[in-house]
Coordinates of C-alpha atoms and ligand atoms in Angstrom, one line a residue:
X1 CA 23.1 -15.2 6.3
X2 CA 25.3 -15.2 3.3
X3 CA 29.0 -14.3 3.7
X4 CA 30.0 -10.7 2.8
X5 CA 32.9 -10.1 0.4
X6 CA 35.8 -8.0 1.7
X7 CA 35.5 -5.9 -1.5
X8 CA 31.9 -5.0 -0.5
X9 CA 33.1 -3.9 3.0
X10 CA 35.8 -1.8 1.4
X11 CA 33.2 0.3 -0.5
X12 CA 31.7 1.5 2.8
X13 CA 34.5 3.7 3.9
X14 CA 32.8 7.1 4.3
X15 CA 30.9 8.8 7.0
X16 CA 27.7 8.3 5.0
X17 CA 28.3 4.5 5.2
X18 CA 31.0 3.2 7.6
X19 CA 31.4 -0.6 7.8
X20 CA 34.2 -2.3 9.8
X21 CA 35.2 -5.9 10.5
X22 CA 35.6 -7.1 14.0
X23 CA 36.4 -10.6 14.8
X24 CA 35.4 -11.8 11.3
X25 CA 32.0 -10.1 11.6
X26 CA 30.9 -7.1 9.6
X27 CA 29.4 -4.1 11.4
X28 CA 27.7 -1.0 10.1
X29 CA 29.0 1.8 12.4
X30 CA 27.5 4.7 10.6
X31 CA 24.9 5.6 13.3
X32 CA 27.6 5.1 16.0
X33 CA 30.1 7.6 14.5
X34 CA 28.8 10.5 16.6
X35 CA 28.8 8.5 19.8
X36 CA 32.1 6.8 19.8
X37 CA 33.9 7.9 23.0
X38 CA 37.3 7.9 21.3
X39 CA 36.0 10.1 18.5
X40 CA 34.4 9.5 15.1
X41 CA 37.8 9.9 13.4
X42 CA 39.0 6.7 15.1
X43 CA 36.3 4.8 13.4
X44 CA 36.7 6.6 10.1
X45 CA 40.3 5.5 10.0
X46 CA 39.2 1.9 10.2
X47 CA 36.2 2.3 7.8
X48 CA 36.1 -0.5 5.2
X49 CA 38.9 -2.5 7.0
X50 CA 39.5 -5.1 9.7
X51 CA 39.6 -3.1 13.0
X52 CA 40.0 -6.2 15.3
X53 CA 43.6 -5.5 16.3
X54 CA 42.9 -1.8 17.0
X55 CA 39.7 -2.6 18.9
X56 CA 41.4 -5.2 21.2
X57 CA 43.9 -2.5 22.3
X58 CA 41.1 -0.6 24.0
X59 CA 38.3 -3.1 24.8
X60 CA 37.8 -6.8 25.6
X61 CA 36.5 -8.3 22.3
X62 CA 33.4 -9.3 24.1
X63 CA 32.3 -5.7 24.1
X64 CA 31.4 -6.1 20.4
X65 CA 28.2 -7.8 21.7
X66 CA 27.1 -4.5 23.2
X67 CA 26.7 -3.0 19.7
X68 CA 23.0 -2.9 18.6
X69 CA 22.0 -6.2 16.9
X70 CA 21.0 -4.3 13.7
X71 CA 24.5 -3.1 13.3
X72 CA 25.7 -6.7 12.7
X73 CA 25.5 -7.3 9.0
X74 CA 26.9 -10.8 8.9
X75 CA 30.3 -12.6 8.6
X76 CA 33.0 -11.8 6.2
X77 CA 33.9 -14.4 3.6
X78 CA 37.3 -15.6 5.1
X79 CA 38.8 -15.9 1.6
X80 CA 38.3 -12.2 1.0
X81 CA 40.2 -10.6 3.8
X82 CA 42.7 -9.6 1.2
X83 CA 40.1 -7.4 -0.5
X84 CA 39.7 -5.2 2.6
X85 CA 41.0 -1.7 2.6
X86 CA 44.1 -1.1 4.8
X87 CA 43.3 1.2 7.7
X88 CA 44.2 4.8 7.0
X89 CA 47.7 5.4 8.2
X90 CA 47.9 8.2 10.6
X91 CA 50.8 10.1 11.9
X92 CA 49.5 9.3 15.4
X93 CA 50.9 5.8 15.0
X94 CA 54.5 7.2 14.6
X95 CA 56.7 6.7 17.7
X96 CA 56.0 9.3 20.4
X97 CA 59.7 10.3 20.6
X98 CA 60.6 12.8 17.9
X99 CA 64.3 12.0 18.3
X100 CA 65.2 9.3 15.8
X101 CA 68.4 8.6 17.6
X102 CA 66.6 7.6 20.7
X103 CA 66.5 3.8 21.2
X104 CA 65.0 1.7 23.9
X105 CA 67.8 1.1 26.4
X106 CA 68.4 -2.2 28.0
X107 CA 66.1 -2.7 31.0
X108 CA 69.1 -2.7 33.4
X109 CA 69.7 0.9 32.3
X110 CA 66.4 1.8 34.1
X111 CA 67.6 2.7 37.5
X112 CA 64.9 5.1 38.5
X113 CA 61.2 5.6 37.6
X114 CA 61.6 8.4 35.1
X115 CA 63.8 6.1 33.0
X116 CA 60.8 4.0 32.2
X117 CA 59.0 6.9 30.7
X118 CA 61.9 7.7 28.4
X119 CA 62.0 4.1 27.2
X120 CA 58.2 4.0 26.7
X121 CA 58.3 7.2 24.7
X122 CA 60.8 5.6 22.4
X123 CA 58.6 2.5 21.7
X124 CA 55.1 3.7 21.9
X125 CA 53.0 5.1 19.1
X126 CA 52.4 8.7 19.8
X127 CA 48.7 8.1 20.4
X128 CA 49.4 5.5 23.2
X129 CA 52.0 7.7 24.8
X130 CA 49.5 10.6 24.9
X131 CA 46.8 8.3 26.4
X132 CA 49.2 7.4 29.3
X133 CA 50.8 10.7 29.9
X134 CA 47.9 13.1 29.4
X135 CA 46.4 15.0 32.3
X136 CA 43.7 17.5 33.0
X137 CA 43.5 21.1 31.6
X138 CA 46.9 22.8 31.8
X139 CA 48.5 19.9 33.7
X140 CA 48.8 21.7 37.0
X141 CA 47.2 18.8 39.0
X142 CA 49.8 16.4 37.7
X143 CA 52.6 18.9 38.3
X144 CA 51.7 19.4 41.9
X145 CA 51.4 15.7 42.4
X146 CA 55.0 15.2 41.4
X147 CA 56.3 18.4 43.0
X148 CA 54.7 18.0 46.4
X149 CA 56.7 14.9 47.2
X150 CA 59.8 17.0 46.9
X151 CA 58.4 19.7 49.2
X152 CA 58.5 17.4 52.2
X153 CA 61.9 16.6 53.7
X154 CA 63.1 13.9 55.9
X155 CA 64.5 14.5 59.5
X156 CA 66.9 11.5 59.6
X157 CA 68.2 10.0 62.8
X158 CA 71.7 8.5 62.8
X159 CA 73.7 5.8 64.6
X160 CA 70.7 3.5 65.0
X161 CA 72.0 0.1 64.0
X162 CA 70.1 -0.2 60.7
X163 CA 71.8 -3.3 59.3
X164 CA 68.7 -5.0 58.1
X165 CA 65.5 -3.4 57.1
X166 CA 62.1 -5.0 56.7
X167 CA 59.8 -3.3 54.0
X168 CA 56.7 -5.5 54.6
X169 CA 53.2 -4.1 55.0
X170 CA 49.8 -5.6 54.9
X171 CA 47.2 -4.1 52.6
X172 CA 43.6 -4.8 53.7
X173 CA 44.9 -7.7 55.6
X174 CA 47.0 -9.2 52.8
X175 CA 50.7 -9.1 53.5
X176 CA 52.9 -7.6 50.8
X177 CA 56.7 -7.4 50.7
X178 CA 56.2 -3.6 49.9
X179 CA 54.0 -0.8 51.1
X180 CA 53.2 0.0 47.5
X181 CA 51.0 -1.6 44.9
X182 CA 50.1 -1.2 41.2
X183 CA 47.4 1.4 40.6
X184 CA 44.4 0.6 38.4
X185 CA 44.8 1.8 34.9
X186 CA 42.4 1.2 32.1
X187 CA 43.1 0.2 28.5
X188 CA 46.6 -1.3 29.0
X189 CA 46.2 -2.9 25.5
X190 CA 47.0 0.5 24.1
X191 CA 50.5 0.2 25.6
X192 CA 51.3 -3.5 25.3
X193 CA 49.8 -6.3 23.2
X194 CA 49.5 -8.6 26.2
X195 CA 48.0 -5.8 28.2
X196 CA 46.8 -6.6 31.8
X197 CA 47.9 -10.2 31.8
X198 CA 51.4 -9.1 31.2
X199 CA 51.2 -6.5 34.1
X200 CA 49.7 -9.2 36.4
X201 CA 52.6 -11.6 35.6
X202 CA 55.1 -8.9 36.6
X203 CA 53.1 -8.3 39.8
X204 CA 52.9 -12.0 40.8
X205 CA 56.6 -12.6 40.2
X206 CA 57.5 -9.9 42.7
X207 CA 54.6 -10.5 45.1
X208 CA 53.2 -7.0 44.8
X209 CA 49.4 -6.4 45.0
X210 CA 47.5 -4.9 42.0
X211 CA 44.2 -3.1 41.6
X212 CA 42.5 -4.1 38.3
X213 CA 40.6 -1.4 36.4
X214 CA 36.9 -1.7 35.3
X215 CA 38.1 -0.2 32.1
X216 CA 40.7 -2.9 31.4
X217 CA 41.3 -4.2 27.8
X218 CA 40.7 -7.7 29.1
X219 CA 37.7 -9.0 31.1
X220 CA 38.0 -9.6 34.9
X221 CA 37.8 -13.3 34.2
X222 CA 40.8 -13.2 31.8
X223 CA 42.8 -11.2 34.2
X224 CA 42.1 -13.5 37.1
X225 CA 42.9 -16.5 34.9
X226 CA 46.4 -15.1 34.0
X227 CA 46.9 -14.4 37.7
X228 CA 46.1 -18.0 38.7
X229 CA 48.2 -19.4 35.9
X230 CA 51.2 -17.3 36.9
X231 CA 50.8 -18.3 40.6
X232 CA 50.8 -22.0 39.6
X233 CA 54.1 -21.5 37.7
X234 CA 55.9 -20.3 40.8
X235 CA 57.5 -22.7 43.3
X236 CA 56.7 -20.6 46.3
X237 CA 53.3 -19.0 46.4
X238 CA 53.3 -15.3 45.6
X239 CA 51.8 -12.9 48.1
X240 CA 50.1 -11.0 45.3
X241 CA 46.4 -10.3 45.5
X242 CA 44.2 -8.7 43.0
X243 CA 41.7 -6.0 44.0
X244 CA 39.0 -4.6 41.7
X245 CA 38.6 -0.9 40.9
X246 CA 34.9 -0.2 40.3
X247 CA 33.4 2.5 38.1
X248 CA 29.7 2.8 38.9
X249 CA 27.6 2.3 35.7
X250 CA 24.3 4.1 35.3
X251 CA 22.3 0.9 35.3
X252 CA 22.2 -0.6 38.8
X253 CA 21.5 -4.1 37.6
X254 CA 24.7 -3.9 35.6
X255 CA 26.5 -2.7 38.7
X256 CA 25.3 -5.6 40.8
X257 CA 26.1 -8.1 38.1
X258 CA 29.7 -6.8 37.9
X259 CA 30.1 -6.7 41.7
X260 CA 28.8 -10.3 42.0
X261 CA 31.1 -11.4 39.2
X262 CA 34.3 -10.0 40.7
X263 CA 33.3 -11.4 44.1
X264 CA 32.9 -14.8 42.6
X265 CA 36.2 -14.5 40.7
X266 CA 38.1 -13.9 44.0
X267 CA 39.0 -10.2 43.8
X268 CA 39.9 -9.1 47.4
X269 CA 38.5 -5.6 47.7
X270 CA 36.2 -3.2 45.8
X271 CA 38.0 0.1 45.2
X272 CA 35.2 2.5 44.1
X273 CA 36.4 5.4 42.1
X274 CA 34.5 8.5 43.3
X275 CA 36.4 11.3 41.5
X276 CA 35.0 10.6 38.1
X277 CA 31.3 11.5 37.8
X278 CA 32.4 12.7 34.4
X279 CA 35.6 12.5 32.6
X280 CA 38.1 15.4 33.2
X281 CA 39.3 17.4 30.3
X282 CA 42.3 15.5 28.9
X283 CA 43.9 18.2 26.9
X284 CA 46.5 16.3 25.0
X285 CA 43.7 13.8 24.0
X286 CA 41.7 16.7 22.6
X287 CA 44.5 17.9 20.4
X288 CA 44.9 14.3 19.1
X289 CA 41.2 13.9 18.4
X290 CA 41.1 17.2 16.6
X291 CA 44.1 16.1 14.5
X292 CA 42.4 12.9 13.7
X293 CA 39.3 14.6 12.6
X294 CA 41.3 16.8 10.3
X295 CA 43.2 13.8 8.9
X296 CA 40.0 12.1 7.8
X297 CA 38.5 15.3 6.5
X298 CA 35.7 15.6 9.1
X299 CA 36.6 19.0 10.3
X300 CA 34.1 21.1 8.4
X301 CA 30.9 20.1 10.2
X302 CA 32.2 19.0 13.5
X303 CA 32.0 21.8 16.0
X304 CA 29.2 23.7 14.3
X305 CA 26.9 20.7 14.0
X306 CA 27.7 19.7 17.6
X307 CA 26.8 23.1 18.9
X308 CA 23.6 23.0 16.8
X309 CA 22.8 19.5 18.2
X310 CA 22.8 18.1 14.7
X311 CA 22.3 14.4 14.2
X312 CA 25.6 14.1 12.5
X313 CA 27.5 15.9 15.1
X314 CA 31.1 14.6 15.7
X315 CA 31.6 16.0 19.1
X316 CA 34.8 14.5 20.4
X317 CA 37.1 17.3 19.4
X318 CA 35.2 19.4 21.9
X319 CA 34.0 16.9 24.6
X320 CA 35.6 13.9 26.3
X321 CA 33.1 11.1 26.8
X322 CA 33.0 7.5 28.0
X323 CA 30.9 4.7 26.6
X324 CA 27.3 5.7 27.2
X325 CA 26.1 4.5 30.6
X326 CA 29.5 3.2 31.8
X327 CA 30.0 6.0 34.3
X328 CA 27.3 7.3 36.5
X329 CA 27.3 11.0 37.5
X330 CA 24.3 10.3 39.9
X331 CA 26.2 8.3 42.6
X332 CA 25.7 9.5 46.2
X333 CA 26.9 8.4 49.6
X334 CA 23.6 6.6 50.1
X335 CA 24.6 4.2 47.3
X336 CA 27.2 2.7 49.6
X337 CA 24.3 1.1 51.5
X338 CA 23.1 -1.1 48.7
X339 CA 26.7 -1.8 47.5
X340 CA 27.5 -3.0 51.0
X341 CA 24.6 -5.5 50.7
X342 CA 26.0 -6.9 47.4
X343 CA 29.7 -6.9 48.5
X344 CA 30.8 -8.3 51.8
X345 CA 34.5 -7.6 51.4
X346 CA 36.5 -4.5 52.1
X347 CA 35.4 -1.2 50.3
X348 CA 37.9 1.5 49.6
X349 CA 36.8 4.9 48.1
X350 CA 39.3 6.0 45.5
X351 CA 39.6 9.7 44.9
X352 CA 39.0 11.3 48.3
X353 CA 40.3 14.9 48.1
X354 CA 39.3 16.6 51.4
X355 CA 39.0 15.9 55.1
X356 CA 35.1 16.1 55.1
X357 CA 34.9 13.2 52.6
X358 CA 37.4 11.2 54.6
X359 CA 35.2 11.5 57.6
X360 CA 32.1 10.6 55.6
X361 CA 33.8 7.5 54.3
X362 CA 34.5 6.4 57.9
X363 CA 30.9 7.2 58.9
X364 CA 29.6 5.1 56.0
X365 CA 31.6 2.1 57.1
X366 CA 34.3 1.9 54.4
X367 CA 37.4 0.0 55.2
X368 CA 39.7 2.3 53.4
X369 CA 40.2 5.6 51.5
X370 CA 42.5 6.3 48.6
X371 CA 43.6 9.9 48.6
X372 CA 44.0 10.6 44.9
X373 CA 43.3 13.0 42.1
X374 CA 43.4 10.3 39.4
X375 CA 46.9 11.0 38.4
X376 CA 46.0 14.7 37.7
X377 CA 43.5 13.6 35.1
X378 CA 40.3 14.8 36.7
X379 CA 39.6 18.2 38.4
X380 CA 41.8 21.1 37.4
X381 CA 44.2 22.2 40.2
X382 CA 43.3 19.4 42.5
X383 CA 45.1 19.0 45.8
X384 CA 48.0 16.5 45.8
X385 CA 47.3 13.4 47.8
X386 CA 50.0 14.5 50.3
X387 CA 48.1 17.8 50.8
X388 CA 44.9 15.8 51.4
X389 CA 46.7 13.6 53.9
X390 CA 47.9 16.6 55.9
X391 CA 44.3 18.0 55.9
X392 CA 43.0 14.8 57.3
X393 CA 45.7 14.7 60.0
X394 CA 44.7 18.2 60.9
X395 CA 40.9 18.1 60.8
X396 CA 39.8 14.5 61.3
X397 CA 42.8 12.7 62.8
X398 CA 40.2 10.2 64.3
X399 CA 40.1 8.3 61.0
X400 CA 43.8 7.5 61.1
X401 CA 44.2 4.1 62.5
X402 CA 40.5 3.3 61.9
X403 CA 40.5 3.5 58.1
X404 CA 43.3 2.1 55.9
X405 CA 44.7 5.2 54.1
X406 CA 46.2 4.9 50.7
X407 CA 47.7 7.6 48.5
X408 CA 48.6 7.8 44.9
X409 CA 49.8 10.4 42.3
X410 CA 53.2 11.5 41.1
X411 CA 55.1 9.0 43.1
X412 CA 58.4 8.5 41.3
X413 CA 60.8 7.4 44.0
X414 CA 60.7 4.7 46.7
X415 CA 61.8 7.1 49.4
X416 CA 58.6 9.1 48.8
X417 CA 56.7 6.0 49.9
X418 CA 58.4 6.5 53.2
X419 CA 57.2 10.1 53.5
X420 CA 53.6 9.0 53.0
X421 CA 54.0 6.2 55.6
X422 CA 55.5 8.6 58.1
X423 CA 52.4 10.8 57.8
X424 CA 50.1 7.8 58.5
X425 CA 49.5 6.2 55.1
X426 CA 49.0 2.4 55.0
X427 CA 50.4 2.1 51.5
X428 CA 50.9 4.0 48.3
X429 CA 49.8 3.3 44.7
X430 CA 52.0 3.7 41.7
X431 CA 50.5 4.3 38.3
X432 CA 52.4 5.6 35.2
X433 CA 55.9 4.3 36.2
X434 CA 54.4 0.7 36.0
X435 CA 52.5 1.5 32.8
X436 CA 55.6 2.9 31.0
X437 CA 57.7 -0.1 32.3
X438 CA 55.1 -2.4 30.9
X439 CA 55.0 -0.6 27.5
X440 CA 58.8 -0.7 27.1
X441 CA 59.7 -4.1 28.6
X442 CA 56.6 -6.1 29.4
X443 CA 56.7 -8.3 32.5
X444 CA 60.4 -7.7 32.9
X445 CA 59.9 -4.0 33.1
X446 CA 57.1 -4.4 35.7
X447 CA 59.5 -6.5 37.8
X448 CA 62.3 -4.0 37.4
X449 CA 60.0 -1.1 38.4
X450 CA 59.2 -2.9 41.6
X451 CA 62.9 -3.6 42.3
X452 CA 63.8 0.0 41.7
X453 CA 61.1 1.3 44.1
X454 CA 61.9 -1.4 46.7
X455 CA 65.6 -0.6 46.7
X456 CA 65.0 3.1 47.0
X457 CA 62.6 2.5 49.9
X458 CA 65.0 0.2 51.7
X459 CA 67.9 2.6 51.2
X460 CA 65.6 5.4 52.5
X461 CA 64.8 3.4 55.6
X462 CA 68.5 2.8 56.4
X463 CA 69.3 6.5 55.9
X464 CA 66.3 7.6 57.9
X465 CA 67.4 5.5 60.8
X466 CA 64.6 2.8 60.9
X467 CA 64.6 -0.9 60.4
X468 CA 60.9 -1.7 60.1
X469 CA 57.8 0.2 58.8
X470 CA 56.3 0.0 62.3
X471 CA 58.9 2.6 63.3
X472 CA 57.7 5.4 61.0
X473 CA 56.5 8.6 62.8
X474 CA 55.2 12.0 61.7
X475 CA 58.2 13.7 63.2
X476 CA 60.5 11.9 60.8
X477 CA 59.5 14.4 58.1
X478 CA 59.3 18.1 57.8
X479 CA 56.0 19.0 56.0
X480 CA 56.0 22.7 57.1
X481 CA 56.0 24.0 53.5
X482 CA 52.9 22.1 52.6
X483 CA 51.2 22.8 55.9
X484 CA 51.7 26.5 55.4
X485 CA 49.7 26.2 52.1
X486 CA 47.0 23.8 53.5
X487 CA 43.4 24.9 53.4
X488 CA 42.1 26.4 56.6
X489 CA 38.5 26.8 57.6
X490 CA 37.4 30.4 57.6
X491 CA 36.2 30.3 61.2
X492 CA 36.6 28.3 64.4
X493 CA 32.9 27.5 64.1
X494 CA 33.4 26.0 60.7
X495 CA 36.3 23.9 61.9
X496 CA 34.1 22.3 64.6
X497 CA 31.5 21.5 61.9
X498 CA 34.0 19.5 59.8
Ligands
LIG501 N1 42.0 5.2 37.8 C1 40.9 4.5 38.0 O1 40.2 4.5 39.0 N2 40.4 3.8 36.9 C2 41.0 3.7 35.7 O2 40.6 3.0 34.8 C3 42.2 4.5 35.6 N3 42.8 4.5 34.4 C4 44.0 5.2 34.3 C5 44.7 5.1 33.1 C6 45.9 5.8 32.9 C7 46.6 5.8 31.6 C8 46.4 6.5 34.0 C9 47.8 7.2 33.9 C10 45.7 6.6 35.2 C11 44.5 5.9 35.4 N4 43.8 5.9 36.6 C12 42.7 5.2 36.7 C13 44.4 6.6 37.8 C14 45.3 5.7 38.5 O3 44.6 4.7 39.2 C15 46.1 6.5 39.6 O4 45.2 7.2 40.4 C16 47.1 7.4 39.0 O5 47.7 6.9 37.8 C17 48.2 7.7 40.0 O6 49.1 8.7 39.5 P1 50.5 8.3 38.8 O7 50.2 7.8 37.5 O8 51.2 9.7 38.8 O9 51.2 7.3 39.7

């Protein structure tokens, strides 16, 4: 195949013919414009140019191989990169913070979790900040995640000789210095050039566990490799373990292959996300996609053609999608049976939102459940994980102590971890605070975020009157306000059927 001149690639910069360069290879993306999960406009901005850097923010470069072979036109002549068109500049690459005066403070100025968000906002392109911060619909699920932590109060005991406190907790049998871990979050490359490896380094240096997303910007092999390299650098072995968050793809063979791969690589548990049969409505993303369409002049036929089902329909402004086949809406409880045959380690269901499903998870032999509404990014007006925990305590307390119970969503203070533990949680996941810390400060920020949470937790223990996490009890918190709002079955008969 002869080499393609950059000047030729540049000519194909319209929606009638859209070529891009990825990893020195030229691809014709014209037929893929209407299917791109991030929206056609994202591709159009890169049309006629080298999109490698932008691509790597969102996907492992290996994903290029999933494009149809006929889209691959050949290699670019390396001497002609200079002839390529520069990607269309968009306002979405401006910093997220509108305030010019805002600068990223020194990391030591981050003394509580919300500080990391402010710092990230100052450094991140607006598009990346929107990706991390967006939530579903009007944002009520996210709001109640954050608010509900403040609606439970402690009932502290005093004069209890609380000189030294021990914050250790085991997660699925793996000891950790803290009862919290880093939640799985996809596409970290959009927030930091070093993406997941940088997050892993921060985790290993502090010994905290981390759950790695299926939708990571790096492959599971690359992430495990950075983990092992960082472990080797330390004098004392770190307690960190990596677990794997699993999105069920439509194709079962692909699912099995991925499960076998992460097993072989040494991931310690499979956390199956069950709250995402389809993507929730990420409102801020929708505005952004609409803006991007307008910026590249694709507005005129977008909605109308999509509704008419036209071949050239650029749907993204109206519909959030994932890469075709990567998320199965057909999964049922019965699927756990074949998954169990392929995976002999612990299984945690991520995204349990009511007592009935907690009970089913136990009946189906799972080792753990993660009460979560995906950081408020999925169903509109979801229950907070605290509310779900209270429901489980009320309607199926038998699972407490049998399943490991994890919670995530809206946790922004180490003392909130303590509330969850008092109510029976094994450990708690922290998402956005770590992501913002990574974005603003890389590994150093990740370490700092752990320190902030750990210190708040330890202080909370002293002030609550306990010295070890074995001493937490439900009567150490007042959850009456949430209990008053908790769902109740309509009849006694219904309660007994739960
Ligand atoms: N959950 C998943 O199961 N898989 C993912 O790939 C994933 N990606 C996420 C990406 C972002 C930017 C965010 C904010 C969350 C993501 N989540 C994902 C949800 C988190 O695992 C977690 O449930 C949530 O972030 C916890 O809420 P918090 O961010 O308020 O701490």
